[in-house]
PDB file of C-alpha atoms in Angstrom:
ATOM      1  CA  MET A   1     -20.603   0.560 -20.181  1.00 74.00           C
ATOM      2  CA  GLU A   2     -21.062  -2.613 -18.125  1.00 92.00           C
ATOM      3  CA  LEU A   3     -18.282  -3.570 -15.709  1.00 97.00           C
ATOM      4  CA  ILE A   4     -16.205  -6.468 -17.015  1.00 97.00           C
ATOM      5  CA  VAL A   5     -14.821  -9.061 -14.585  1.00 98.00           C
ATOM      6  CA  ALA A   6     -11.687 -10.695 -15.990  1.00 98.00           C
ATOM      7  CA  ARG A   7     -10.274 -13.855 -14.418  1.00 97.00           C
ATOM      8  CA  ASN A   8      -7.211 -14.536 -16.598  1.00 95.00           C
ATOM      9  CA  ARG A   9      -4.940 -13.191 -19.344  1.00 94.00           C
ATOM     10  CA  GLU A  10      -7.396 -14.153 -22.099  1.00 96.00           C
ATOM     11  CA  ASP A  11     -10.189 -12.181 -20.431  1.00 96.00           C
ATOM     12  CA  LEU A  12      -7.895  -9.159 -20.106  1.00 96.00           C
ATOM     13  CA  VAL A  13      -6.936  -9.276 -23.783  1.00 95.00           C
ATOM     14  CA  LYS A  14     -10.620  -9.315 -24.775  1.00 95.00           C
ATOM     15  CA  ALA A  15     -11.448  -6.448 -22.398  1.00 95.00           C
ATOM     16  CA  ARG A  16      -8.615  -4.119 -23.371  1.00 90.00           C
ATOM     17  CA  ARG A  17      -9.518  -1.048 -25.446  1.00 90.00           C
ATOM     18  CA  ALA A  18      -7.408   1.448 -27.348  1.00 88.00           C
ATOM     19  CA  GLY A  19      -6.077   4.430 -25.414  1.00 90.00           C
ATOM     20  CA  PRO A  20      -4.199   4.846 -22.128  1.00 97.00           C
ATOM     21  CA  VAL A  21      -4.904   2.171 -19.506  1.00 98.00           C
ATOM     22  CA  ALA A  22      -4.529   2.774 -15.755  1.00 98.00           C
ATOM     23  CA  LEU A  23      -4.156  -0.026 -13.210  1.00 98.00           C
ATOM     24  CA  VAL A  24      -5.144   0.266  -9.548  1.00 98.00           C
ATOM     25  CA  PRO A  25      -3.792  -2.834  -7.748  1.00 98.00           C
ATOM     26  CA  THR A  26      -5.710  -3.766  -4.577  1.00 98.00           C
ATOM     27  CA  MET A  27      -6.327  -6.688  -2.270  1.00 96.00           C
ATOM     28  CA  GLY A  28     -10.021  -5.839  -2.092  1.00 96.00           C
ATOM     29  CA  ALA A  29     -12.036  -4.700   0.931  1.00 95.00           C
ATOM     30  CA  LEU A  30     -12.267  -1.393  -0.912  1.00 96.00           C
ATOM     31  CA  HIS A  31     -12.769   1.830   1.055  1.00 96.00           C
ATOM     32  CA  GLU A  32     -12.666   5.558   0.417  1.00 96.00           C
ATOM     33  CA  GLY A  33      -8.893   5.454   0.037  1.00 96.00           C
ATOM     34  CA  HIS A  34      -9.232   3.025  -2.853  1.00 97.00           C
ATOM     35  CA  ARG A  35     -11.950   5.201  -4.345  1.00 98.00           C
ATOM     36  CA  SER A  36      -9.504   8.116  -4.385  1.00 97.00           C
ATOM     37  CA  LEU A  37      -6.982   5.986  -6.310  1.00 98.00           C
ATOM     38  CA  ILE A  38      -9.621   5.004  -8.838  1.00 98.00           C
ATOM     39  CA  ARG A  39     -10.650   8.631  -9.319  1.00 98.00           C
ATOM     40  CA  GLN A  40      -7.065   9.666  -9.991  1.00 97.00           C
ATOM     41  CA  ALA A  41      -6.754   6.830 -12.487  1.00 98.00           C
ATOM     42  CA  ARG A  42      -9.978   7.875 -14.200  1.00 97.00           C
ATOM     43  CA  VAL A  43      -8.670  11.409 -14.740  1.00 96.00           C
ATOM     44  CA  ARG A  44      -5.499  10.116 -16.407  1.00 96.00           C
ATOM     45  CA  ALA A  45      -6.697   7.190 -18.527  1.00 97.00           C
ATOM     46  CA  ASP A  46      -9.357   6.069 -20.990  1.00 97.00           C
ATOM     47  CA  GLN A  47      -9.684   2.662 -19.366  1.00 98.00           C
ATOM     48  CA  VAL A  48      -9.352   1.847 -15.645  1.00 98.00           C
ATOM     49  CA  VAL A  49      -8.536  -1.664 -14.435  1.00 98.00           C
ATOM     50  CA  VAL A  50      -8.778  -2.526 -10.733  1.00 98.00           C
ATOM     51  CA  SER A  51      -7.142  -5.765  -9.640  1.00 98.00           C
ATOM     52  CA  ILE A  52      -8.537  -7.566  -6.609  1.00 98.00           C
ATOM     53  CA  PHE A  53      -6.175 -10.275  -5.426  1.00 98.00           C
ATOM     54  CA  VAL A  54      -5.142 -11.202  -1.895  1.00 96.00           C
ATOM     55  CA  ASN A  55      -1.530 -12.108  -2.553  1.00 96.00           C
ATOM     56  CA  PRO A  56      -0.304 -14.992  -0.366  1.00 95.00           C
ATOM     57  CA  LEU A  57       3.363 -14.241  -1.110  1.00 95.00           C
ATOM     58  CA  GLN A  58       3.327 -11.009   0.888  1.00 94.00           C
ATOM     59  CA  PHE A  59       1.939 -12.532   4.102  1.00 93.00           C
ATOM     60  CA  GLY A  60       4.255 -14.090   6.671  1.00 88.00           C
ATOM     61  CA  PRO A  61       3.437 -17.344   8.512  1.00 86.00           C
ATOM     62  CA  ASN A  62       2.010 -15.492  11.533  1.00 80.00           C
ATOM     63  CA  GLU A  63       0.156 -12.776   9.611  1.00 84.00           C
ATOM     64  CA  ASP A  64      -3.507 -12.389   8.744  1.00 80.00           C
ATOM     65  CA  PHE A  65      -3.812 -13.942   5.262  1.00 88.00           C
ATOM     66  CA  SER A  66      -6.640 -16.299   6.252  1.00 87.00           C
ATOM     67  CA  ARG A  67      -8.691 -13.578   7.946  1.00 86.00           C
ATOM     68  CA  TYR A  68      -7.896 -10.720   5.583  1.00 89.00           C
ATOM     69  CA  PRO A  69     -11.309  -9.289   4.615  1.00 90.00           C
ATOM     70  CA  ARG A  70     -12.702 -10.604   1.352  1.00 94.00           C
ATOM     71  CA  THR A  71     -15.726  -8.592   0.230  1.00 96.00           C
ATOM     72  CA  PHE A  72     -15.822  -9.171  -3.504  1.00 97.00           C
ATOM     73  CA  GLU A  73     -19.470  -8.356  -4.208  1.00 97.00           C
ATOM     74  CA  ALA A  74     -19.268  -5.121  -2.219  1.00 97.00           C
ATOM     75  CA  ASP A  75     -16.003  -4.316  -4.033  1.00 98.00           C
ATOM     76  CA  LEU A  76     -17.768  -4.729  -7.380  1.00 98.00           C
ATOM     77  CA  ASP A  77     -20.408  -2.237  -6.244  1.00 98.00           C
ATOM     78  CA  VAL A  78     -17.662   0.273  -5.432  1.00 98.00           C
ATOM     79  CA  CYS A  79     -16.049  -0.261  -8.827  1.00 98.00           C
ATOM     80  CA  ARG A  80     -19.358   0.199 -10.632  1.00 98.00           C
ATOM     81  CA  ALA A  81     -20.041   3.400  -8.708  1.00 97.00           C
ATOM     82  CA  GLU A  82     -16.597   4.768  -9.612  1.00 98.00           C
ATOM     83  CA  GLY A  83     -16.864   3.934 -13.297  1.00 97.00           C
ATOM     84  CA  VAL A  84     -14.205   1.207 -13.367  1.00 98.00           C
ATOM     85  CA  ASP A  85     -14.051  -0.557 -16.728  1.00 98.00           C
ATOM     86  CA  VAL A  86     -12.462  -3.879 -15.755  1.00 98.00           C
ATOM     87  CA  VAL A  87     -11.984  -5.756 -12.489  1.00 98.00           C
ATOM     88  CA  PHE A  88      -9.206  -8.334 -12.672  1.00 98.00           C
ATOM     89  CA  HIS A  89      -9.919 -11.041 -10.086  1.00 98.00           C
ATOM     90  CA  PRO A  90      -7.652 -14.048 -10.639  1.00 97.00           C
ATOM     91  CA  SER A  91      -7.322 -17.094  -8.434  1.00 96.00           C
ATOM     92  CA  VAL A  92      -4.059 -18.024  -6.732  1.00 95.00           C
ATOM     93  CA  GLU A  93      -3.754 -20.847  -9.274  1.00 95.00           C
ATOM     94  CA  ASP A  94      -4.112 -18.346 -12.129  1.00 94.00           C
ATOM     95  CA  MET A  95      -1.327 -16.191 -10.709  1.00 96.00           C
ATOM     96  CA  TYR A  96       1.181 -18.777  -9.489  1.00 96.00           C
ATOM     97  CA  ALA A  97       2.235 -22.088 -10.934  1.00 93.00           C
ATOM     98  CA  PRO A  98       2.494 -24.863  -8.301  1.00 93.00           C
ATOM     99  CA  ASP A  99       6.192 -25.292  -9.147  1.00 95.00           C
ATOM    100  CA  ARG A 100       6.958 -21.544  -9.192  1.00 93.00           C
ATOM    101  CA  GLN A 101      10.683 -20.887  -8.718  1.00 94.00           C
ATOM    102  CA  ILE A 102      11.432 -17.311  -9.791  1.00 95.00           C
ATOM    103  CA  GLY A 103      10.362 -14.046  -8.177  1.00 95.00           C
ATOM    104  CA  ILE A 104      11.552 -10.503  -7.578  1.00 97.00           C
ATOM    105  CA  SER A 105      14.088  -9.526  -4.921  1.00 97.00           C
ATOM    106  CA  SER A 106      13.423  -6.210  -3.208  1.00 98.00           C
ATOM    107  CA  GLY A 107      17.115  -5.752  -2.404  1.00 97.00           C
ATOM    108  CA  GLU A 108      18.448  -3.873   0.595  1.00 97.00           C
ATOM    109  CA  MET A 109      15.550  -1.398   0.633  1.00 98.00           C
ATOM    110  CA  GLY A 110      13.154  -4.296   1.066  1.00 98.00           C
ATOM    111  CA  ARG A 111      14.971  -5.610   4.147  1.00 98.00           C
ATOM    112  CA  ILE A 112      14.909  -2.462   6.303  1.00 98.00           C
ATOM    113  CA  VAL A 113      12.223  -0.514   8.198  1.00 98.00           C
ATOM    114  CA  GLU A 114       8.976  -2.350   7.337  1.00 98.00           C
ATOM    115  CA  GLY A 115      10.951  -5.121   5.668  1.00 97.00           C
ATOM    116  CA  ALA A 116      12.865  -5.851   8.871  1.00 97.00           C
ATOM    117  CA  PHE A 117       9.605  -6.753  10.612  1.00 96.00           C
ATOM    118  CA  ARG A 118       8.054  -8.570   7.646  1.00 96.00           C
ATOM    119  CA  PRO A 119      10.816 -10.658   6.027  1.00 95.00           C
ATOM    120  CA  GLY A 120       9.998 -11.529   2.446  1.00 96.00           C
ATOM    121  CA  HIS A 121       6.961  -9.239   2.335  1.00 96.00           C
ATOM    122  CA  PHE A 122       8.344  -6.846  -0.248  1.00 98.00           C
ATOM    123  CA  ASP A 123       9.722  -9.667  -2.400  1.00 98.00           C
ATOM    124  CA  GLY A 124       6.194 -11.070  -2.595  1.00 97.00           C
ATOM    125  CA  MET A 125       4.668  -7.662  -3.186  1.00 98.00           C
ATOM    126  CA  LEU A 126       7.028  -6.792  -6.059  1.00 98.00           C
ATOM    127  CA  THR A 127       6.555 -10.225  -7.608  1.00 98.00           C
ATOM    128  CA  VAL A 128       2.777  -9.858  -7.790  1.00 98.00           C
ATOM    129  CA  VAL A 129       2.976  -6.232  -8.961  1.00 98.00           C
ATOM    130  CA  LEU A 130       5.308  -7.192 -11.805  1.00 98.00           C
ATOM    131  CA  LYS A 131       2.969 -10.038 -12.755  1.00 98.00           C
ATOM    132  CA  LEU A 132       0.024  -7.630 -12.750  1.00 98.00           C
ATOM    133  CA  PHE A 133       1.981  -5.193 -14.909  1.00 98.00           C
ATOM    134  CA  ASN A 134       2.770  -7.985 -17.375  1.00 97.00           C
ATOM    135  CA  LEU A 135      -0.824  -9.208 -17.477  1.00 97.00           C
ATOM    136  CA  VAL A 136      -2.670  -5.875 -17.619  1.00 97.00           C
ATOM    137  CA  GLN A 137       0.021  -3.936 -19.543  1.00 96.00           C
ATOM    138  CA  PRO A 138      -1.016  -0.549 -18.151  1.00 98.00           C
ATOM    139  CA  ASP A 139       0.405   2.806 -19.162  1.00 98.00           C
ATOM    140  CA  LEU A 140      -0.118   4.124 -15.617  1.00 98.00           C
ATOM    141  CA  ALA A 141      -0.369   2.487 -12.178  1.00 98.00           C
ATOM    142  CA  VAL A 142      -1.742   4.249  -9.096  1.00 98.00           C
ATOM    143  CA  PHE A 143      -0.679   3.421  -5.520  1.00 98.00           C
ATOM    144  CA  GLY A 144      -1.405   5.051  -2.172  1.00 97.00           C
ATOM    145  CA  GLN A 145       1.264   7.025  -0.347  1.00 97.00           C
ATOM    146  CA  LYS A 146       0.162   5.419   2.933  1.00 96.00           C
ATOM    147  CA  ASP A 147       2.318   2.448   1.910  1.00 97.00           C
ATOM    148  CA  ALA A 148       5.310   4.706   1.378  1.00 98.00           C
ATOM    149  CA  GLN A 149       8.013   2.043   1.309  1.00 98.00           C
ATOM    150  CA  GLN A 150       5.956  -0.063  -1.083  1.00 98.00           C
ATOM    151  CA  LEU A 151       5.557   2.944  -3.378  1.00 98.00           C
ATOM    152  CA  SER A 152       9.304   3.645  -3.310  1.00 98.00           C
ATOM    153  CA  LEU A 153      10.141   0.022  -4.086  1.00 98.00           C
ATOM    154  CA  ILE A 154       7.689  -0.164  -6.987  1.00 98.00           C
ATOM    155  CA  SER A 155       9.133   3.050  -8.422  1.00 98.00           C
ATOM    156  CA  ARG A 156      12.623   1.563  -8.033  1.00 98.00           C
ATOM    157  CA  MET A 157      11.598  -1.663  -9.758  1.00 98.00           C
ATOM    158  CA  VAL A 158      10.065   0.248 -12.676  1.00 98.00           C
ATOM    159  CA  ALA A 159      13.267   2.279 -13.063  1.00 98.00           C
ATOM    160  CA  ASP A 160      15.669  -0.650 -12.627  1.00 98.00           C
ATOM    161  CA  LEU A 161      13.796  -2.949 -15.022  1.00 98.00           C
ATOM    162  CA  ASN A 162      13.010  -0.230 -17.595  1.00 98.00           C
ATOM    163  CA  LEU A 163       9.281  -0.857 -17.438  1.00 98.00           C
ATOM    164  CA  PRO A 164       7.240   1.479 -19.692  1.00 98.00           C
ATOM    165  CA  ILE A 165       4.824   2.400 -16.895  1.00 98.00           C
ATOM    166  CA  GLU A 166       4.257   5.651 -15.028  1.00 98.00           C
ATOM    167  CA  VAL A 167       3.860   5.144 -11.268  1.00 98.00           C
ATOM    168  CA  LEU A 168       1.609   7.671  -9.543  1.00 98.00           C
ATOM    169  CA  GLY A 169       1.493   8.062  -5.749  1.00 97.00           C
ATOM    170  CA  ALA A 170      -1.849   9.284  -4.408  1.00 96.00           C
ATOM    171  CA  PRO A 171      -2.183  11.123  -1.051  1.00 96.00           C
ATOM    172  CA  THR A 172      -3.238   9.200   2.054  1.00 96.00           C
ATOM    173  CA  VAL A 173      -6.958   9.445   2.815  1.00 96.00           C
ATOM    174  CA  ARG A 174      -7.859   9.821   6.477  1.00 96.00           C
ATOM    175  CA  GLU A 175     -10.903   9.546   8.678  1.00 93.00           C
ATOM    176  CA  PRO A 176     -12.125  12.851  10.162  1.00 94.00           C
ATOM    177  CA  ASP A 177     -10.266  11.996  13.391  1.00 93.00           C
ATOM    178  CA  GLY A 178      -6.973  11.539  11.498  1.00 95.00           C
ATOM    179  CA  LEU A 179      -6.751   7.740  11.363  1.00 96.00           C
ATOM    180  CA  ALA A 180      -5.365   6.629   7.989  1.00 97.00           C
ATOM    181  CA  LEU A 181      -7.892   4.535   6.091  1.00 95.00           C
ATOM    182  CA  SER A 182      -7.015   0.847   6.011  1.00 95.00           C
ATOM    183  CA  SER A 183      -8.890  -2.370   5.322  1.00 92.00           C
ATOM    184  CA  ARG A 184      -7.640  -3.542   8.726  1.00 92.00           C
ATOM    185  CA  ASN A 185      -9.330  -0.702  10.643  1.00 94.00           C
ATOM    186  CA  ARG A 186     -12.491  -2.815  10.789  1.00 92.00           C
ATOM    187  CA  TYR A 187     -10.711  -5.130  13.238  1.00 93.00           C
ATOM    188  CA  LEU A 188     -10.337  -2.364  15.857  1.00 95.00           C
ATOM    189  CA  SER A 189     -12.644  -2.147  18.855  1.00 96.00           C
ATOM    190  CA  GLU A 190     -13.839   1.275  19.955  1.00 95.00           C
ATOM    191  CA  ASP A 191     -11.129   1.464  22.622  1.00 96.00           C
ATOM    192  CA  GLU A 192      -8.430   0.180  20.261  1.00 97.00           C
ATOM    193  CA  ARG A 193      -9.392   2.791  17.707  1.00 96.00           C
ATOM    194  CA  ARG A 194      -8.771   5.538  20.275  1.00 96.00           C
ATOM    195  CA  VAL A 195      -5.320   4.075  20.934  1.00 97.00           C
ATOM    196  CA  ALA A 196      -4.648   3.799  17.191  1.00 97.00           C
ATOM    197  CA  LEU A 197      -5.025   7.569  16.859  1.00 98.00           C
ATOM    198  CA  SER A 198      -1.641   7.843  18.602  1.00 98.00           C
ATOM    199  CA  LEU A 199      -0.024   7.058  15.243  1.00 98.00           C
ATOM    200  CA  SER A 200      -1.399  10.060  13.378  1.00 98.00           C
ATOM    201  CA  ARG A 201      -0.933  12.296  16.441  1.00 98.00           C
ATOM    202  CA  ALA A 202       2.723  11.261  16.633  1.00 98.00           C
ATOM    203  CA  LEU A 203       3.230  12.095  12.971  1.00 98.00           C
ATOM    204  CA  ARG A 204       1.640  15.507  13.428  1.00 98.00           C
ATOM    205  CA  ALA A 205       3.856  16.189  16.438  1.00 98.00           C
ATOM    206  CA  GLY A 206       6.940  15.257  14.446  1.00 97.00           C
ATOM    207  CA  ALA A 207       5.825  17.354  11.487  1.00 96.00           C
ATOM    208  CA  ALA A 208       5.781  20.441  13.700  1.00 95.00           C
ATOM    209  CA  GLU A 209       9.587  20.206  14.020  1.00 93.00           C
ATOM    210  CA  PHE A 210      12.322  20.689  11.404  1.00 89.00           C
ATOM    211  CA  ALA A 211      15.479  18.961  12.684  1.00 92.00           C
ATOM    212  CA  PRO A 212      15.672  15.124  12.594  1.00 95.00           C
ATOM    213  CA  ASP A 213      16.365  14.531  16.292  1.00 95.00           C
ATOM    214  CA  ALA A 214      13.608  16.951  17.346  1.00 95.00           C
ATOM    215  CA  ILE A 215      11.179  15.259  14.953  1.00 96.00           C
ATOM    216  CA  ARG A 216      11.954  11.825  16.350  1.00 97.00           C
ATOM    217  CA  ARG A 217      11.690  12.993  19.985  1.00 98.00           C
ATOM    218  CA  ALA A 218       8.367  14.753  19.456  1.00 98.00           C
ATOM    219  CA  ALA A 219       6.821  11.781  17.682  1.00 98.00           C
ATOM    220  CA  ARG A 220       8.213   9.248  20.154  1.00 98.00           C
ATOM    221  CA  ALA A 221       6.813  11.201  23.108  1.00 98.00           C
ATOM    222  CA  VAL A 222       3.289  10.844  21.727  1.00 98.00           C
ATOM    223  CA  LEU A 223       3.706   7.119  21.129  1.00 98.00           C
ATOM    224  CA  ASP A 224       5.082   6.646  24.636  1.00 97.00           C
ATOM    225  CA  GLU A 225       1.952   8.228  26.115  1.00 96.00           C
ATOM    226  CA  ALA A 226      -0.070   5.234  24.910  1.00 94.00           C
ATOM    227  CA  GLY A 227       2.058   2.925  27.067  1.00 94.00           C
ATOM    228  CA  SER A 228       1.619  -0.830  26.765  1.00 93.00           C
ATOM    229  CA  ARG A 229      -1.619  -0.467  24.784  1.00 95.00           C
ATOM    230  CA  LEU A 230       0.501   0.392  21.721  1.00 97.00           C
ATOM    231  CA  ASP A 231       3.175  -2.099  20.656  1.00 97.00           C
ATOM    232  CA  VAL A 232       5.472  -0.044  18.394  1.00 98.00           C
ATOM    233  CA  ASP A 233       7.530  -1.883  15.788  1.00 98.00           C
ATOM    234  CA  TYR A 234       9.355   1.193  14.543  1.00 98.00           C
ATOM    235  CA  LEU A 235       9.401   4.941  14.258  1.00 98.00           C
ATOM    236  CA  ALA A 236      11.749   5.882  11.406  1.00 98.00           C
ATOM    237  CA  LEU A 237      12.755   9.110   9.706  1.00 98.00           C
ATOM    238  CA  VAL A 238      14.042   8.070   6.297  1.00 98.00           C
ATOM    239  CA  ASP A 239      15.160   9.190   2.875  1.00 97.00           C
ATOM    240  CA  PRO A 240      12.235   8.341   0.543  1.00 96.00           C
ATOM    241  CA  ALA A 241      14.600   7.182  -2.211  1.00 95.00           C
ATOM    242  CA  THR A 242      16.367   4.548  -0.091  1.00 96.00           C
ATOM    243  CA  PHE A 243      14.420   4.292   3.207  1.00 97.00           C
ATOM    244  CA  ALA A 244      17.701   4.615   5.073  1.00 97.00           C
ATOM    245  CA  GLU A 245      17.586   6.726   8.253  1.00 97.00           C
ATOM    246  CA  VAL A 246      18.509  10.348   7.616  1.00 96.00           C
ATOM    247  CA  SER A 247      21.327  12.119   9.421  1.00 93.00           C
ATOM    248  CA  GLU A 248      20.941  15.208  11.588  1.00 91.00           C
ATOM    249  CA  ASP A 249      22.234  17.462   8.812  1.00 90.00           C
ATOM    250  CA  HIS A 250      19.869  16.059   6.172  1.00 89.00           C
ATOM    251  CA  GLN A 251      18.141  18.719   4.114  1.00 88.00           C
ATOM    252  CA  GLY A 252      15.090  18.326   1.926  1.00 91.00           C
ATOM    253  CA  VAL A 253      12.380  15.695   1.794  1.00 95.00           C
ATOM    254  CA  ALA A 254      12.110  12.863   4.313  1.00 97.00           C
ATOM    255  CA  VAL A 255       9.427  10.397   5.366  1.00 98.00           C
ATOM    256  CA  LEU A 256       8.449   9.909   9.010  1.00 98.00           C
ATOM    257  CA  ALA A 257       7.022   6.383   9.179  1.00 98.00           C
ATOM    258  CA  VAL A 258       5.502   4.396  12.031  1.00 98.00           C
ATOM    259  CA  ALA A 259       4.159   0.876  12.508  1.00 98.00           C
ATOM    260  CA  ALA A 260       2.499  -0.516  15.615  1.00 98.00           C
ATOM    261  CA  ARG A 261       0.106  -3.150  16.856  1.00 97.00           C
ATOM    262  CA  VAL A 262      -3.081  -2.219  18.630  1.00 97.00           C
ATOM    263  CA  GLY A 263      -4.432  -5.421  20.080  1.00 95.00           C
ATOM    264  CA  ALA A 264      -4.162  -7.986  17.268  1.00 92.00           C
ATOM    265  CA  THR A 265      -4.200  -5.379  14.497  1.00 94.00           C
ATOM    266  CA  ARG A 266      -1.042  -4.020  12.908  1.00 95.00           C
ATOM    267  CA  LEU A 267      -1.239  -0.518  11.422  1.00 97.00           C
ATOM    268  CA  ILE A 268       1.178   1.667   9.476  1.00 98.00           C
ATOM    269  CA  ASP A 269       1.210   5.383   8.718  1.00 98.00           C
ATOM    270  CA  ASN A 270       3.597   8.058   7.490  1.00 98.00           C
ATOM    271  CA  VAL A 271       3.968  11.706   6.612  1.00 98.00           C
ATOM    272  CA  THR A 272       6.315  13.485   4.204  1.00 97.00           C
ATOM    273  CA  LEU A 273       8.370  16.314   5.697  1.00 95.00           C
ATOM    274  CA  THR A 274      10.901  18.926   4.620  1.00 92.00           C
ATOM    275  CA  LEU A 275      13.923  18.985   6.948  1.00 89.00           C
ATOM    276  CA  ASN A 276      16.237  21.850   7.846  1.00 71.00           C
ATOM    277  CA  PRO A 277      14.749  24.355   5.380  1.00 68.00           C
ATOM    278  CA  ALA A 278      17.131  27.152   4.433  1.00 61.00           C
TER     279      ALA A 278
END
């Protein structure tokens, strides 16, 4: 079946078919990580919708909205190759009224860890995700675990607002050298890419430990080795349900998350751990 490109609600209504619908929200510049999300959606649903929309609400005034990669024709080729049924590609004007007043608050979880360094980011992210849910009306939505705090907040929003949507988190896809796939990786020079590998190495070092303080020390030691070439925003060991820092006696699942700048490029990564196993 030919790929349908929908630009607005009316196009989506015409394109929708009977049976379970899965949504894969993206900002475009699709890579192998996005392909893995689409494949998971295809297994679970009769119709797969991929949204491609660079959301201005989740970029701060000094962030990279204007230079964020926009590769729509190449993205369409990826969607065709992966058997996507519908690409939803609205304009900013289609998504937001000029006098828009109401959005979603991400609450306390949206103001800590990543949210502390990107004020308002998660409010903007949740607002566009809710709008996409309302427009596409999916039964299932697939998100990458690389954006762990985003995934937790979306799951929280779905629960708090009683949305009839299943949220599926898909594993992080990595390059052979361990670097987590990201649309921003293309900004890295060869030397910066070598420095960026400190993030995944730090996570692996932390994952080799079991107690919170030991995990933090092992991961921090790897980051410190990069010196001034790596500008670390945070290294956090958190409860995935709240993203609050875990205590030393915490048992069970935790997320070790890191964010840092390499040159002008900001990267995030994380790993899920089990602490203090019995």
